[in-house]
Amino acid sequence: MTGPEVPDAVRRVLPDVRKDLDALIRIPSVSADPAAAGEVERSAEATAALFRVEGAEVEILRVEGGRPGVLARFPAPEGQPTALLYAHHDVQPTGDPALWTSPPFEPTERGERLYGRGSADDKAGIAMHLAVIRAYAGRPPVGVTVFVEGEEEIGSPTLSAFLAAHRDKLAADVIVLADSANFDVGVPALTTTLRGLADCEVEVRVLDHGVHSGVYGGAVPDALTALCRLLATLHDDEGNVAIKGLVTAPAPEVDYPEERFRQEAGILDGVQLLGTGSVAERVWAKPSASVLAIDAPRVADASNTLIPVARAKVSVRLAPGDDANRALTALAEHLRSHAPWGVQVEVREGDAGQPYAATAEGPAYTAAREAFGEAWGRESVDMGIGGTIPFIAEFAAAFPDAAILVTGAGDPDSRAHGADESLHLGEFERACVAEALLLSKLAADH
Ligand SMILES: [Zn+2]
């Protein structure tokens, strides 16, 4: 099969792929829930069965303490490269089921969208890879290794051990990580940058016990006010992050209209955006600092007492090009050195996740941009993600010579991780066509 026949071949297999996607969505494979361990096993087996039928050599693999990952291999035709196609079969918890319009594990089509937990993140990724394999009748034009992880939603705790243990089986020339989203419905994108993460807990101590706010107030600071003043130093007056030494990446070229951003975020009337620069620059290329939680008495339990101790969790997102460990040290140093009134400060360093920036050029990127352009009928854009996907940096570290493409079938309204998660079925079709075209271009290039 050559280029022009590929889109029709994909469209022919999509009705059956859709049934298989529905069946996968019905399995509540919530990796964060120990009680759902059996369901995570069941989703691994269901995924394995889908690729076994297509003629792959299939294994369910795990390392000590890890969840089951599925590996399906279609050997490379003589002289052709190999592509590793990644997705994950575990899903996020549903949250309050009452917030869902239809039950989360009952795939339901409304309008152009398919609703259900995992419909976009990331059972759509599995279905994309399956559609491509089926379109080529189990004989793709390049070698294909499908790798479907089972613990992405809990931070891929054993992924680096998995990559080390099964390195030879996973080795590929091109790695396609189908777990991201396009820029908008109708606008294809390659995700070329991700922000990193550094977080910590900061505790402020003022007194060895709580004291009467009338007798001592006015001279003795309370820990909550001191903590608030400390937290307020994380930003300058314009809302830019004020922690010294954090990196800012070059501004992205994409125009992310402020109105669209405000609507997607659900920001209330009159609330200003933080910081300076374009929206895309602020959320993809500059650091951000947020206070995620504070331990303090509840308002309902308040008494006229000066609070002796207060604690907060602070999270910083890092620009591509920064180093997470260095940034974590800078954050801790900032908090230790900016406390008001000589209060005691203790910082407990938390997680550090590296940011990522793809080279975003070379034959695989050229092939992907052509494939996306043909599937969508318009040029693809390079976009960033403000969030952190640690597993991408792990693949980049494990396979430094491979070209890494971050793709996906999601869109800004997919609500991955939220209630009413959904997949836009038109975008799903175009994403499948694009991935199939990509493989034929990788073969033709060779
Ligand atoms: Zn995902």
Tab-separated table of C-alpha atoms and ligand atoms in Angstrom:
chain	number	residue	atom	x	y	z
A	1	MET	CA	0.000	0.000	0.000
A	2	THR	CA	1.322	3.440	-0.862
A	3	GLY	CA	0.583	6.953	0.379
A	4	PRO	CA	-2.655	7.806	-1.473
A	5	GLU	CA	-4.362	4.534	-0.437
A	6	VAL	CA	-3.538	4.923	3.240
A	7	PRO	CA	-6.382	7.241	4.403
A	8	ASP	CA	-9.083	5.000	2.892
A	9	ALA	CA	-7.503	1.907	4.384
A	10	VAL	CA	-7.600	3.570	7.811
A	11	ARG	CA	-11.227	4.681	7.400
A	12	ARG	CA	-12.261	1.135	6.491
A	13	VAL	CA	-10.937	-0.300	9.760
A	14	LEU	CA	-12.195	2.492	12.036
A	15	PRO	CA	-15.709	1.127	12.758
A	16	ASP	CA	-14.228	-2.059	14.251
A	17	VAL	CA	-11.469	-0.137	16.039
A	18	ARG	CA	-14.183	2.010	17.585
A	19	LYS	CA	-15.868	-1.118	19.026
A	20	ASP	CA	-12.541	-2.210	20.498
A	21	LEU	CA	-11.993	1.257	21.970
A	22	ASP	CA	-15.449	1.074	23.587
A	23	ALA	CA	-14.545	-2.298	25.129
A	24	LEU	CA	-11.292	-0.874	26.528
A	25	ILE	CA	-13.144	2.113	28.045
A	26	ARG	CA	-15.486	-0.318	29.847
A	27	ILE	CA	-12.518	-1.670	31.859
A	28	PRO	CA	-11.980	0.631	34.883
A	29	SER	CA	-8.177	0.327	34.872
A	30	VAL	CA	-7.486	2.946	37.549
A	31	SER	CA	-3.810	2.477	38.434
A	32	ALA	CA	-4.024	4.723	41.513
A	33	ASP	CA	-6.637	2.460	43.137
A	34	PRO	CA	-5.126	-0.668	44.756
A	35	ALA	CA	-8.587	-2.275	44.663
A	36	ALA	CA	-8.584	-1.945	40.849
A	37	ALA	CA	-5.336	-3.923	40.365
A	38	GLY	CA	-7.333	-6.758	38.791
A	39	GLU	CA	-8.862	-4.324	36.282
A	40	VAL	CA	-5.419	-3.014	35.318
A	41	GLU	CA	-4.419	-6.646	34.660
A	42	ARG	CA	-7.606	-7.139	32.638
A	43	SER	CA	-6.950	-4.049	30.496
A	44	ALA	CA	-3.389	-5.265	29.832
A	45	GLU	CA	-4.758	-8.635	28.709
A	46	ALA	CA	-7.442	-7.031	26.533
A	47	THR	CA	-4.816	-4.799	24.903
A	48	ALA	CA	-2.475	-7.749	24.352
A	49	ALA	CA	-5.280	-9.767	22.737
A	50	LEU	CA	-6.047	-6.983	20.228
A	51	PHE	CA	-2.492	-6.958	18.894
A	52	ARG	CA	-2.023	-10.737	19.088
A	53	VAL	CA	-4.907	-11.149	16.628
A	54	GLU	CA	-3.038	-8.886	14.188
A	55	GLY	CA	-0.097	-11.294	14.201
A	56	ALA	CA	2.254	-9.531	16.622
A	57	GLU	CA	4.600	-11.263	18.948
A	58	VAL	CA	2.991	-10.098	22.221
A	59	GLU	CA	4.241	-10.122	25.791
A	60	ILE	CA	2.875	-8.710	29.021
A	61	LEU	CA	5.887	-7.494	30.955
A	62	ARG	CA	6.558	-5.776	34.238
A	63	VAL	CA	9.433	-5.183	36.578
A	64	GLU	CA	9.412	-5.736	40.351
A	65	GLY	CA	6.567	-3.782	41.917
A	66	GLY	CA	5.321	-2.414	38.563
A	67	ARG	CA	1.987	-2.614	36.731
A	68	PRO	CA	1.703	-4.715	33.557
A	69	GLY	CA	2.908	-3.194	30.290
A	70	VAL	CA	2.063	-4.679	26.896
A	71	LEU	CA	4.688	-5.112	24.197
A	72	ALA	CA	3.604	-6.117	20.670
A	73	ARG	CA	6.226	-6.461	17.977
A	74	PHE	CA	5.875	-6.442	14.204
A	75	PRO	CA	9.359	-7.097	12.796
A	76	ALA	CA	10.867	-4.607	10.342
A	77	PRO	CA	10.832	-5.536	6.665
A	78	GLU	CA	14.377	-5.945	5.342
A	79	GLY	CA	16.290	-2.666	5.464
A	80	GLN	CA	13.483	-0.659	7.093
A	81	PRO	CA	13.666	1.269	10.370
A	82	THR	CA	11.593	0.511	13.470
A	83	ALA	CA	9.063	2.791	15.147
A	84	LEU	CA	8.073	2.443	18.799
A	85	LEU	CA	4.420	3.451	19.263
A	86	TYR	CA	3.603	4.306	22.885
A	87	ALA	CA	0.300	4.647	24.727
A	88	HIS	CA	-0.910	3.742	28.223
A	89	HIS	CA	-3.838	1.545	29.250
A	90	ASP	CA	-4.284	2.790	32.819
A	91	VAL	CA	-6.610	5.707	33.573
A	92	GLN	CA	-7.194	8.386	36.179
A	93	PRO	CA	-9.799	7.902	38.924
A	94	THR	CA	-13.222	9.268	37.953
A	95	GLY	CA	-13.693	11.704	40.828
A	96	ASP	CA	-17.330	12.220	41.858
A	97	PRO	CA	-19.415	10.146	39.374
A	98	ALA	CA	-22.302	12.603	39.892
A	99	LEU	CA	-20.265	15.185	37.923
A	100	TRP	CA	-20.412	12.988	34.813
A	101	THR	CA	-23.252	13.414	32.318
A	102	SER	CA	-23.078	9.681	31.494
A	103	PRO	CA	-21.387	6.931	33.571
A	104	PRO	CA	-17.576	7.206	33.228
A	105	PHE	CA	-16.995	3.590	32.192
A	106	GLU	CA	-19.951	3.446	29.802
A	107	PRO	CA	-18.684	4.770	26.438
A	108	THR	CA	-21.335	7.193	25.192
A	109	GLU	CA	-21.428	9.180	21.943
A	110	ARG	CA	-22.938	12.669	22.073
A	111	GLY	CA	-22.558	15.012	19.124
A	112	GLU	CA	-19.105	14.552	17.601
A	113	ARG	CA	-17.598	13.229	20.807
A	114	LEU	CA	-17.155	9.905	22.585
A	115	TYR	CA	-17.414	10.282	26.367
A	116	GLY	CA	-15.835	8.025	28.983
A	117	ARG	CA	-12.815	7.794	31.280
A	118	GLY	CA	-9.821	6.957	29.088
A	119	SER	CA	-11.669	7.827	25.853
A	120	ALA	CA	-8.917	10.369	25.149
A	121	ASP	CA	-6.247	9.698	27.812
A	122	ASP	CA	-5.035	7.318	26.661
A	123	LYS	CA	-7.102	4.460	25.343
A	124	ALA	CA	-7.419	6.584	22.184
A	125	GLY	CA	-3.643	6.164	21.861
A	126	ILE	CA	-3.998	2.366	21.940
A	127	ALA	CA	-6.825	2.568	19.384
A	128	MET	CA	-4.720	4.794	17.075
A	129	HIS	CA	-1.886	2.270	17.025
A	130	LEU	CA	-4.385	-0.560	16.479
A	131	ALA	CA	-6.030	1.277	13.567
A	132	VAL	CA	-2.649	1.784	11.907
A	133	ILE	CA	-1.671	-1.873	12.276
A	134	ARG	CA	-5.063	-2.975	10.910
A	135	ALA	CA	-4.921	-0.546	8.000
A	136	TYR	CA	-1.688	-2.291	6.997
A	137	ALA	CA	-3.297	-5.712	7.627
A	138	GLY	CA	-0.723	-6.542	10.290
A	139	ARG	CA	2.227	-5.836	7.952
A	140	PRO	CA	3.290	-2.214	8.491
A	141	PRO	CA	5.886	-0.814	6.047
A	142	VAL	CA	8.421	-0.299	8.862
A	143	GLY	CA	9.066	-2.359	11.969
A	144	VAL	CA	6.587	-1.480	14.715
A	145	THR	CA	6.862	-2.083	18.433
A	146	VAL	CA	3.707	-1.110	20.279
A	147	PHE	CA	4.383	-0.404	23.956
A	148	VAL	CA	1.347	0.195	26.161
A	149	GLU	CA	2.292	1.173	29.694
A	150	GLY	CA	0.112	0.407	32.729
A	151	GLU	CA	1.177	3.033	35.265
A	152	GLU	CA	1.461	6.392	33.512
A	153	GLU	CA	-1.253	7.987	35.615
A	154	ILE	CA	0.688	7.317	38.811
A	155	GLY	CA	3.896	8.860	37.437
A	156	SER	CA	5.451	5.787	35.754
A	157	PRO	CA	7.248	4.674	38.945
A	158	THR	CA	9.005	1.680	37.364
A	159	LEU	CA	9.426	3.006	33.814
A	160	SER	CA	13.163	3.620	33.993
A	161	ALA	CA	13.720	0.116	35.405
A	162	PHE	CA	11.413	-1.220	32.657
A	163	LEU	CA	13.324	0.616	29.921
A	164	ALA	CA	16.605	-0.678	31.318
A	165	ALA	CA	15.366	-4.283	31.661
A	166	HIS	CA	13.778	-4.455	28.192
A	167	ARG	CA	15.977	-2.023	26.325
A	168	ASP	CA	16.704	-4.356	23.404
A	169	LYS	CA	13.036	-5.129	22.801
A	170	LEU	CA	12.098	-1.431	22.863
A	171	ALA	CA	14.960	-0.021	20.797
A	172	ALA	CA	13.686	1.978	17.811
A	173	ASP	CA	14.734	4.661	15.329
A	174	VAL	CA	11.615	6.752	15.912
A	175	ILE	CA	9.505	6.892	19.079
A	176	VAL	CA	5.908	8.103	18.806
A	177	LEU	CA	4.434	8.960	22.205
A	178	ALA	CA	0.689	9.253	21.575
A	179	ASP	CA	-0.416	10.748	24.892
A	180	SER	CA	-0.765	14.445	24.149
A	181	ALA	CA	-3.270	16.625	22.334
A	182	ASN	CA	-3.566	18.772	19.246
A	183	PHE	CA	-3.602	22.552	19.443
A	184	ASP	CA	-7.296	22.821	18.673
A	185	VAL	CA	-9.992	20.848	16.876
A	186	GLY	CA	-8.863	21.081	13.243
A	187	VAL	CA	-5.318	22.237	14.095
A	188	PRO	CA	-2.763	19.409	14.293
A	189	ALA	CA	0.275	19.809	16.521
A	190	LEU	CA	3.486	18.178	17.543
A	191	THR	CA	4.231	18.723	21.216
A	192	THR	CA	7.850	19.848	21.233
A	193	THR	CA	8.307	21.237	24.742
A	194	LEU	CA	7.090	20.372	28.230
A	195	ARG	CA	7.686	22.167	31.476
A	196	GLY	CA	9.417	20.508	34.407
A	197	LEU	CA	8.359	20.469	38.047
A	198	ALA	CA	9.889	21.142	41.440
A	199	ASP	CA	7.882	21.177	44.635
A	200	CYS	CA	8.405	21.423	48.368
A	201	GLU	CA	6.716	21.901	51.730
A	202	VAL	CA	7.586	24.990	53.715
A	203	GLU	CA	6.879	25.287	57.425
A	204	VAL	CA	6.959	28.557	59.360
A	205	ARG	CA	7.382	28.447	63.158
A	206	VAL	CA	6.927	31.409	65.474
A	207	LEU	CA	5.970	30.184	68.968
A	208	ASP	CA	6.405	27.012	70.982
A	209	HIS	CA	2.658	27.071	71.662
A	210	GLY	CA	-0.394	29.066	70.640
A	211	VAL	CA	-1.026	32.185	72.719
A	212	HIS	CA	-3.893	34.624	73.301
A	213	SER	CA	-4.243	36.915	70.283
A	214	GLY	CA	-5.361	39.792	72.486
A	215	VAL	CA	-2.650	39.554	75.122
A	216	TYR	CA	0.234	39.056	72.661
A	217	GLY	CA	-1.108	40.253	69.304
A	218	GLY	CA	0.537	43.444	68.050
A	219	ALA	CA	3.991	42.348	69.137
A	220	VAL	CA	4.082	38.640	68.360
A	221	PRO	CA	3.630	37.649	64.691
A	222	ASP	CA	1.312	34.758	63.915
A	223	ALA	CA	2.664	31.960	61.738
A	224	LEU	CA	-0.083	32.181	59.125
A	225	THR	CA	0.509	35.871	58.403
A	226	ALA	CA	4.257	35.238	58.253
A	227	LEU	CA	3.676	32.324	55.861
A	228	CYS	CA	1.412	34.460	53.629
A	229	ARG	CA	4.055	37.191	53.436
A	230	LEU	CA	6.694	34.609	52.578
A	231	LEU	CA	4.497	33.063	49.860
A	232	ALA	CA	3.787	36.515	48.438
A	233	THR	CA	7.505	36.893	47.629
A	234	LEU	CA	7.269	34.108	45.015
A	235	HIS	CA	5.985	36.678	42.467
A	236	ASP	CA	6.890	40.237	41.582
A	237	ASP	CA	4.193	42.922	41.307
A	238	GLU	CA	3.444	41.928	37.677
A	239	GLY	CA	2.973	38.305	38.622
A	240	ASN	CA	6.247	37.018	37.176
A	241	VAL	CA	8.029	34.374	39.227
A	242	ALA	CA	10.595	36.092	41.434
A	243	ILE	CA	12.739	33.069	42.348
A	244	LYS	CA	16.302	33.880	41.246
A	245	GLY	CA	18.084	31.601	38.807
A	246	LEU	CA	15.145	29.962	37.011
A	247	VAL	CA	15.412	29.666	33.240
A	248	THR	CA	13.095	31.274	30.652
A	249	ALA	CA	12.935	29.520	27.257
A	250	PRO	CA	12.603	31.304	23.889
A	251	ALA	CA	9.043	32.538	23.255
A	252	PRO	CA	6.949	30.077	21.177
A	253	GLU	CA	5.779	31.206	17.738
A	254	VAL	CA	2.212	29.944	18.205
A	255	ASP	CA	-0.481	32.556	18.711
A	256	TYR	CA	-2.619	31.383	21.636
A	257	PRO	CA	-5.416	33.977	21.738
A	258	GLU	CA	-6.025	35.325	25.242
A	259	GLU	CA	-9.806	35.069	24.865
A	260	ARG	CA	-9.570	31.374	23.980
A	261	PHE	CA	-7.178	30.752	26.874
A	262	ARG	CA	-9.450	32.549	29.343
A	263	GLN	CA	-12.417	30.514	28.184
A	264	GLU	CA	-10.558	27.174	28.349
A	265	ALA	CA	-9.303	27.978	31.839
A	266	GLY	CA	-12.696	29.177	33.080
A	267	ILE	CA	-11.136	32.309	34.582
A	268	LEU	CA	-13.716	34.661	36.149
A	269	ASP	CA	-14.610	38.116	34.801
A	270	GLY	CA	-12.189	40.816	35.848
A	271	VAL	CA	-9.436	38.445	36.975
A	272	GLN	CA	-6.140	39.421	35.326
A	273	LEU	CA	-3.630	36.972	33.893
A	274	LEU	CA	-0.368	36.652	35.801
A	275	GLY	CA	3.002	37.725	34.438
A	276	THR	CA	4.136	39.270	31.171
A	277	GLY	CA	4.684	38.039	27.613
A	278	SER	CA	2.345	36.191	25.247
A	279	VAL	CA	-0.015	33.579	26.680
A	280	ALA	CA	1.955	30.755	25.044
A	281	GLU	CA	5.168	32.147	26.494
A	282	ARG	CA	3.712	32.375	29.983
A	283	VAL	CA	2.334	28.835	30.112
A	284	TRP	CA	4.929	26.973	28.031
A	285	ALA	CA	8.221	28.877	28.151
A	286	LYS	CA	8.382	30.623	31.520
A	287	PRO	CA	8.351	29.222	35.053
A	288	SER	CA	5.258	29.424	37.228
A	289	ALA	CA	4.857	29.213	40.999
A	290	SER	CA	1.684	28.107	42.766
A	291	VAL	CA	0.638	27.473	46.344
A	292	LEU	CA	-1.185	24.132	46.267
A	293	ALA	CA	-2.217	23.769	49.905
A	294	ILE	CA	-1.904	25.257	53.367
A	295	ASP	CA	-2.138	23.469	56.702
A	296	ALA	CA	-3.789	25.851	59.136
A	297	PRO	CA	-6.829	25.784	61.427
A	298	ARG	CA	-10.180	25.622	59.647
A	299	VAL	CA	-12.282	28.764	59.853
A	300	ALA	CA	-14.986	26.831	61.686
A	301	ASP	CA	-12.453	25.864	64.371
A	302	ALA	CA	-10.910	29.332	64.719
A	303	SER	CA	-10.220	30.724	68.199
A	304	ASN	CA	-8.579	33.958	69.299
A	305	THR	CA	-5.144	32.402	69.269
A	306	LEU	CA	-1.927	33.376	67.507
A	307	ILE	CA	-1.058	30.397	65.283
A	308	PRO	CA	2.348	28.999	66.295
A	309	VAL	CA	3.054	26.939	63.132
A	310	ALA	CA	1.783	26.978	59.535
A	311	ARG	CA	2.749	24.951	56.502
A	312	ALA	CA	2.251	25.191	52.750
A	313	LYS	CA	2.985	23.108	49.673
A	314	VAL	CA	4.589	25.118	46.883
A	315	SER	CA	4.843	23.881	43.303
A	316	VAL	CA	7.002	25.428	40.592
A	317	ARG	CA	6.778	24.574	36.876
A	318	LEU	CA	10.048	24.946	35.015
A	319	ALA	CA	10.805	26.203	31.546
A	320	PRO	CA	12.284	23.844	28.945
A	321	GLY	CA	16.057	24.021	29.334
A	322	ASP	CA	16.002	24.350	33.115
A	323	ASP	CA	17.320	21.655	35.446
A	324	ALA	CA	14.788	20.380	37.961
A	325	ASN	CA	17.259	19.569	40.733
A	326	ARG	CA	18.976	22.941	40.491
A	327	ALA	CA	15.577	24.653	40.418
A	328	LEU	CA	14.435	22.766	43.509
A	329	THR	CA	17.500	24.053	45.360
A	330	ALA	CA	16.758	27.600	44.138
A	331	LEU	CA	13.144	27.337	45.365
A	332	ALA	CA	14.225	26.091	48.810
A	333	GLU	CA	16.869	28.805	49.038
A	334	HIS	CA	14.313	31.486	48.104
A	335	LEU	CA	11.935	30.355	50.849
A	336	ARG	CA	14.685	30.164	53.482
A	337	SER	CA	16.011	33.618	52.666
A	338	HIS	CA	12.733	35.575	52.282
A	339	ALA	CA	10.974	34.867	55.565
A	340	PRO	CA	9.808	38.044	57.338
A	341	TRP	CA	10.492	38.990	60.946
A	342	GLY	CA	13.130	36.334	61.635
A	343	VAL	CA	10.561	33.524	61.839
A	344	GLN	CA	11.947	29.994	61.664
A	345	VAL	CA	11.566	28.310	58.272
A	346	GLU	CA	12.008	24.683	57.414
A	347	VAL	CA	11.826	23.478	53.813
A	348	ARG	CA	11.293	19.838	52.884
A	349	GLU	CA	12.221	19.309	49.254
A	350	GLY	CA	9.732	17.235	47.241
A	351	ASP	CA	9.574	16.026	43.641
A	352	ALA	CA	11.797	17.144	40.789
A	353	GLY	CA	10.673	16.308	37.214
A	354	GLN	CA	12.823	17.378	34.282
A	355	PRO	CA	11.431	19.635	31.540
A	356	TYR	CA	11.794	18.570	27.923
A	357	ALA	CA	12.577	20.242	24.626
A	358	ALA	CA	12.712	18.254	21.399
A	359	THR	CA	15.212	19.088	18.684
A	360	ALA	CA	12.096	19.110	16.467
A	361	GLU	CA	13.969	18.714	13.203
A	362	GLY	CA	15.355	15.918	11.057
A	363	PRO	CA	13.714	13.348	8.770
A	364	ALA	CA	11.210	11.993	11.324
A	365	TYR	CA	9.894	15.495	12.088
A	366	THR	CA	9.706	16.316	8.389
A	367	ALA	CA	7.767	13.089	7.765
A	368	ALA	CA	5.439	13.789	10.691
A	369	ARG	CA	4.720	17.365	9.564
A	370	GLU	CA	3.918	16.131	6.041
A	371	ALA	CA	1.693	13.359	7.417
A	372	PHE	CA	-0.175	15.752	9.713
A	373	GLY	CA	-0.531	18.292	6.910
A	374	GLU	CA	-2.117	15.676	4.640
A	375	ALA	CA	-4.410	14.228	7.313
A	376	TRP	CA	-5.746	17.608	8.459
A	377	GLY	CA	-5.431	19.580	5.233
A	378	ARG	CA	-3.466	22.297	7.028
A	379	GLU	CA	-0.018	22.798	8.435
A	380	SER	CA	0.750	21.449	11.892
A	381	VAL	CA	2.056	23.708	14.623
A	382	ASP	CA	4.743	23.078	17.225
A	383	MET	CA	3.191	23.503	20.630
A	384	GLY	CA	4.315	23.300	24.199
A	385	ILE	CA	2.625	21.851	27.227
A	386	GLY	CA	2.681	23.663	30.514
A	387	GLY	CA	2.477	20.379	32.388
A	388	THR	CA	5.124	17.757	33.020
A	389	ILE	CA	5.206	14.239	31.564
A	390	PRO	CA	8.267	12.688	33.218
A	391	PHE	CA	8.173	9.591	31.025
A	392	ILE	CA	9.090	11.612	27.916
A	393	ALA	CA	12.386	12.676	29.443
A	394	GLU	CA	12.933	9.021	30.455
A	395	PHE	CA	12.551	7.840	26.852
A	396	ALA	CA	14.847	10.624	25.666
A	397	ALA	CA	17.484	9.570	28.193
A	398	ALA	CA	17.147	5.847	27.420
A	399	PHE	CA	17.227	6.273	23.619
A	400	PRO	CA	19.346	9.359	22.917
A	401	ASP	CA	19.682	8.556	19.193
A	402	ALA	CA	15.966	8.061	18.498
A	403	ALA	CA	13.738	10.832	17.143
A	404	ILE	CA	10.933	11.424	19.648
A	405	LEU	CA	7.535	12.606	18.416
A	406	VAL	CA	4.907	13.569	20.981
A	407	THR	CA	1.450	13.267	19.397
A	408	GLY	CA	-2.071	12.382	20.466
A	409	ALA	CA	-5.747	12.447	19.620
A	410	GLY	CA	-6.849	14.802	22.404
A	411	ASP	CA	-7.939	18.419	21.966
A	412	PRO	CA	-8.400	21.328	24.404
A	413	ASP	CA	-11.909	20.157	25.275
A	414	SER	CA	-10.965	16.517	26.010
A	415	ARG	CA	-10.889	17.135	29.780
A	416	ALA	CA	-8.347	14.419	30.464
A	417	HIS	CA	-8.348	13.674	34.216
A	418	GLY	CA	-11.640	15.592	34.659
A	419	ALA	CA	-15.327	14.695	34.601
A	420	ASP	CA	-16.875	14.164	31.140
A	421	GLU	CA	-13.555	13.226	29.505
A	422	SER	CA	-14.120	12.824	25.773
A	423	LEU	CA	-12.571	12.178	22.393
A	424	HIS	CA	-13.490	14.198	19.291
A	425	LEU	CA	-14.177	11.444	16.769
A	426	GLY	CA	-13.218	13.543	13.730
A	427	GLU	CA	-9.876	14.380	15.322
A	428	PHE	CA	-9.412	10.723	16.231
A	429	GLU	CA	-9.863	9.707	12.585
A	430	ARG	CA	-7.370	12.339	11.410
A	431	ALA	CA	-4.866	11.285	14.085
A	432	CYS	CA	-5.106	7.652	12.923
A	433	VAL	CA	-4.666	8.653	9.281
A	434	ALA	CA	-1.669	10.820	10.203
A	435	GLU	CA	0.072	8.037	12.102
A	436	ALA	CA	-0.475	5.569	9.260
A	437	LEU	CA	0.876	8.111	6.744
A	438	LEU	CA	3.860	8.739	9.010
A	439	LEU	CA	4.851	5.063	8.867
A	440	SER	CA	4.645	4.968	5.074
A	441	LYS	CA	6.771	8.145	4.855
A	442	LEU	CA	9.354	6.718	7.261
A	443	ALA	CA	9.552	3.676	4.981
A	444	ALA	CA	9.734	5.714	1.782
A	445	ASP	CA	12.455	7.879	3.290
A	446	HIS	CA	14.597	4.897	3.845
B	1	ZN	ZN	-2.075	10.043	29.468
